[in-house]
Amino acid sequence: MTDRRPYIGGNWKMNTNRETAATLTRDVVEAIGDRASRVDVAVFPPFPYLLTVGAVLRERNSPITLGAQDLWLNPDGAFTGEVSAEMLEDCGVRPVLAGHSERRQVIGEADELVNLKVRRTLEAGLDCVLCVGETLEQRDAGETDKVNERQVRAGLAEVTPAQMPRVVIAYEPVWAIGTGKTATPDDAQDAHAKIRSVLTDLYGQHLADATRIIYGGSMKPGNAAELIAQPDIDGGLIGGASLKGADFGQIVAAAAG
Ligand code: PGA
């Protein structure tokens, strides 16, 4: 990590309930203390608990940002089961995830839809965390860089330079997500550096240098510091370890330096 401000996101996925979401938020606020002044911290609870989590953050006067895990492309209308950027904003959301591998792999979202969601998020004035990463099969076939490059280029198609300061890229090797396996700091650094060179090609050196590229995939208190110490790793997107306030707090502490 260089002079980019670190970014740590807690992706709660489909976990917690109304009560434990509130408790976890309090625990996270407590565990992070004043470190949020040196790190951008966001939590991404399930939709039904956004208001609950937002209320706890406000009540504690916390700088932690409320994020959402997904959105749909239209502001309103006949889209059963979907949630719009406008609704999220109304609930106090700022950042929205796009292209998470669980949505790509389990729900079947392709690069084109991911790109539409990225653009919708940015057009609505929200921030976007675009997730990319290779599967084990692709890594074994030596396609890691090719896959990342394709997902970054496709995900950012028609995203303007002026919008880029509101974009964070999360490199999440699919084989490392929720498996306890982590990319080695060297492998992760290598993937991040390649992603940054794709950003340089798309937006020039200055914007590429300013964009946070965070790592996701079994990041935890025991490995966060050495990952974040790499020059092109600017933080993390945390799944499992974000469900324990103390663990998440330690990862934020590692990023705060
Ligand atoms: P994990 O999830 O930390 O549980 O591996 C990371 C993610 O999917 O964002």
Short mmCIF file of C-alpha atoms in Angstrom, two decimals, residues 34 97 104 137 143 174 180 193 201 205 239:
data_model
loop_
_atom_site.label_atom_id
_atom_site.label_comp_id
_atom_site.label_asym_id
_atom_site.label_seq_id
_atom_site.Cartn_x
_atom_site.Cartn_y
_atom_site.Cartn_z
CA ASP A 34 -10.99 5.94 16.12
CA LEU A 97 -20.93 -4.22 -4.62
CA ARG A 104 -21.39 -14.33 -11.10
CA GLU A 137 -9.71 -23.90 -13.03
CA GLU A 143 -5.52 -17.60 -17.18
CA VAL A 174 -12.85 -17.39 -6.36
CA GLY A 180 -9.77 -20.61 4.30
CA ALA A 193 -0.15 -4.89 -10.10
CA ASP A 201 -4.11 1.61 -19.99
CA GLN A 205 -1.19 6.67 -14.66
CA GLY A 239 -16.56 -12.08 4.29
#
